[in-house]
Amino acid sequence: MSKTGSPVPPSPGPSSLQADLARLEEIVRVLEQEDLDLDRALALFEEGIGRLREARRRLGDAEVRLKQLREGNDGNVHASDIG
């Protein structure tokens, strides 16, 4: 961790919604520090925007999938063309 309390950079590769949300919380904590330099703040802000967009996309995809799940007349839950 640096003098400004900056966390270790995130690991590359795909992440989960939970990992994105945890990283966003971490970014907010760092951005709230008064001694953060401008370049680092901008880099974290850009990363945060990207993670927020990805989280919104994942939530939208999950919402679509949930809407595709329907309860049939027999009381069972059926998936309709979830792909």
mmCIF file of C-alpha atoms in Angstrom:
data_model
loop_
_atom_site.group_PDB
_atom_site.id
_atom_site.type_symbol
_atom_site.label_atom_id
_atom_site.label_comp_id
_atom_site.label_asym_id
_atom_site.label_seq_id
_atom_site.Cartn_x
_atom_site.Cartn_y
_atom_site.Cartn_z
ATOM 1 C CA MET A 1 0.000 0.000 0.000
ATOM 2 C CA SER A 2 1.337 3.440 -0.869
ATOM 3 C CA LYS A 3 1.532 6.556 1.277
ATOM 4 C CA THR A 4 -1.953 7.571 0.111
ATOM 5 C CA GLY A 5 -3.367 4.221 1.175
ATOM 6 C CA SER A 6 -3.929 3.146 -2.399
ATOM 7 C CA PRO A 7 -4.846 -0.503 -2.634
ATOM 8 C CA VAL A 8 -3.039 -3.043 -4.706
ATOM 9 C CA PRO A 9 -4.245 -2.866 -8.334
ATOM 10 C CA PRO A 10 -7.021 -5.327 -9.146
ATOM 11 C CA SER A 11 -6.124 -8.616 -10.739
ATOM 12 C CA PRO A 12 -6.700 -8.861 -14.482
ATOM 13 C CA GLY A 13 -9.318 -11.114 -15.976
ATOM 14 C CA PRO A 14 -13.046 -11.573 -15.636
ATOM 15 C CA SER A 15 -14.652 -10.694 -12.344
ATOM 16 C CA SER A 16 -17.933 -11.414 -10.643
ATOM 17 C CA LEU A 17 -20.601 -8.904 -9.709
ATOM 18 C CA GLN A 18 -19.579 -9.300 -6.082
ATOM 19 C CA ALA A 19 -15.935 -8.616 -6.929
ATOM 20 C CA ASP A 20 -16.902 -5.532 -8.951
ATOM 21 C CA LEU A 21 -19.012 -4.173 -6.089
ATOM 22 C CA ALA A 22 -16.253 -4.835 -3.554
ATOM 23 C CA ARG A 23 -13.726 -3.058 -5.794
ATOM 24 C CA LEU A 24 -16.118 -0.118 -6.228
ATOM 25 C CA GLU A 25 -16.378 0.199 -2.440
ATOM 26 C CA GLU A 26 -12.596 0.118 -2.198
ATOM 27 C CA ILE A 27 -12.289 2.797 -4.902
ATOM 28 C CA VAL A 28 -14.750 5.039 -3.046
ATOM 29 C CA ARG A 29 -12.772 4.677 0.186
ATOM 30 C CA VAL A 30 -9.546 5.676 -1.574
ATOM 31 C CA LEU A 31 -11.179 8.574 -3.429
ATOM 32 C CA GLU A 32 -12.469 9.962 -0.131
ATOM 33 C CA GLN A 33 -8.892 10.471 1.106
ATOM 34 C CA GLU A 34 -7.793 14.074 1.165
ATOM 35 C CA ASP A 35 -4.168 13.434 0.210
ATOM 36 C CA LEU A 36 -4.865 11.528 -3.029
ATOM 37 C CA ASP A 37 -3.068 12.966 -6.047
ATOM 38 C CA LEU A 38 -5.077 13.989 -9.102
ATOM 39 C CA ASP A 39 -3.641 11.416 -11.523
ATOM 40 C CA ARG A 40 -4.392 8.527 -9.156
ATOM 41 C CA ALA A 41 -7.882 9.899 -8.454
ATOM 42 C CA LEU A 42 -8.658 10.128 -12.175
ATOM 43 C CA ALA A 43 -7.397 6.601 -12.810
ATOM 44 C CA LEU A 44 -9.527 5.232 -9.977
ATOM 45 C CA PHE A 45 -12.549 7.202 -11.152
ATOM 46 C CA GLU A 46 -12.185 5.780 -14.668
ATOM 47 C CA GLU A 47 -11.860 2.265 -13.294
ATOM 48 C CA GLY A 48 -14.908 2.819 -11.122
ATOM 49 C CA ILE A 49 -17.003 3.974 -14.073
ATOM 50 C CA GLY A 50 -16.002 0.861 -16.032
ATOM 51 C CA ARG A 51 -16.853 -1.446 -13.150
ATOM 52 C CA LEU A 52 -20.157 0.327 -12.567
ATOM 53 C CA ARG A 53 -21.122 -0.121 -16.219
ATOM 54 C CA GLU A 54 -20.202 -3.798 -16.072
ATOM 55 C CA ALA A 55 -22.205 -4.288 -12.860
ATOM 56 C CA ARG A 56 -25.241 -2.599 -14.432
ATOM 57 C CA ARG A 57 -24.911 -4.813 -17.512
ATOM 58 C CA ARG A 58 -24.767 -7.944 -15.359
ATOM 59 C CA LEU A 59 -27.791 -6.848 -13.356
ATOM 60 C CA GLY A 60 -29.702 -6.121 -16.569
ATOM 61 C CA ASP A 61 -28.826 -9.555 -17.918
ATOM 62 C CA ALA A 62 -29.978 -11.156 -14.665
ATOM 63 C CA GLU A 63 -33.248 -9.227 -14.815
ATOM 64 C CA VAL A 64 -33.899 -10.498 -18.346
ATOM 65 C CA ARG A 65 -33.216 -14.067 -17.264
ATOM 66 C CA LEU A 66 -35.540 -13.735 -14.274
ATOM 67 C CA LYS A 67 -38.319 -12.405 -16.486
ATOM 68 C CA GLN A 68 -37.866 -15.430 -18.715
ATOM 69 C CA LEU A 69 -38.541 -17.768 -15.827
ATOM 70 C CA ARG A 70 -42.229 -18.488 -15.606
ATOM 71 C CA GLU A 71 -44.304 -20.615 -13.350
ATOM 72 C CA GLY A 72 -46.340 -23.083 -15.351
ATOM 73 C CA ASN A 73 -49.906 -24.169 -14.703
ATOM 74 C CA ASP A 74 -48.561 -27.258 -12.987
ATOM 75 C CA GLY A 75 -46.789 -25.114 -10.364
ATOM 76 C CA ASN A 76 -43.322 -25.868 -11.712
ATOM 77 C CA VAL A 77 -40.912 -23.162 -12.754
ATOM 78 C CA HIS A 78 -39.967 -23.303 -16.426
ATOM 79 C CA ALA A 79 -37.285 -21.450 -18.306
ATOM 80 C CA SER A 80 -38.303 -20.127 -21.695
ATOM 81 C CA ASP A 81 -35.420 -19.986 -24.126
ATOM 82 C CA ILE A 82 -32.813 -18.906 -21.638
ATOM 83 C CA GLY A 83 -29.627 -18.947 -23.557
#
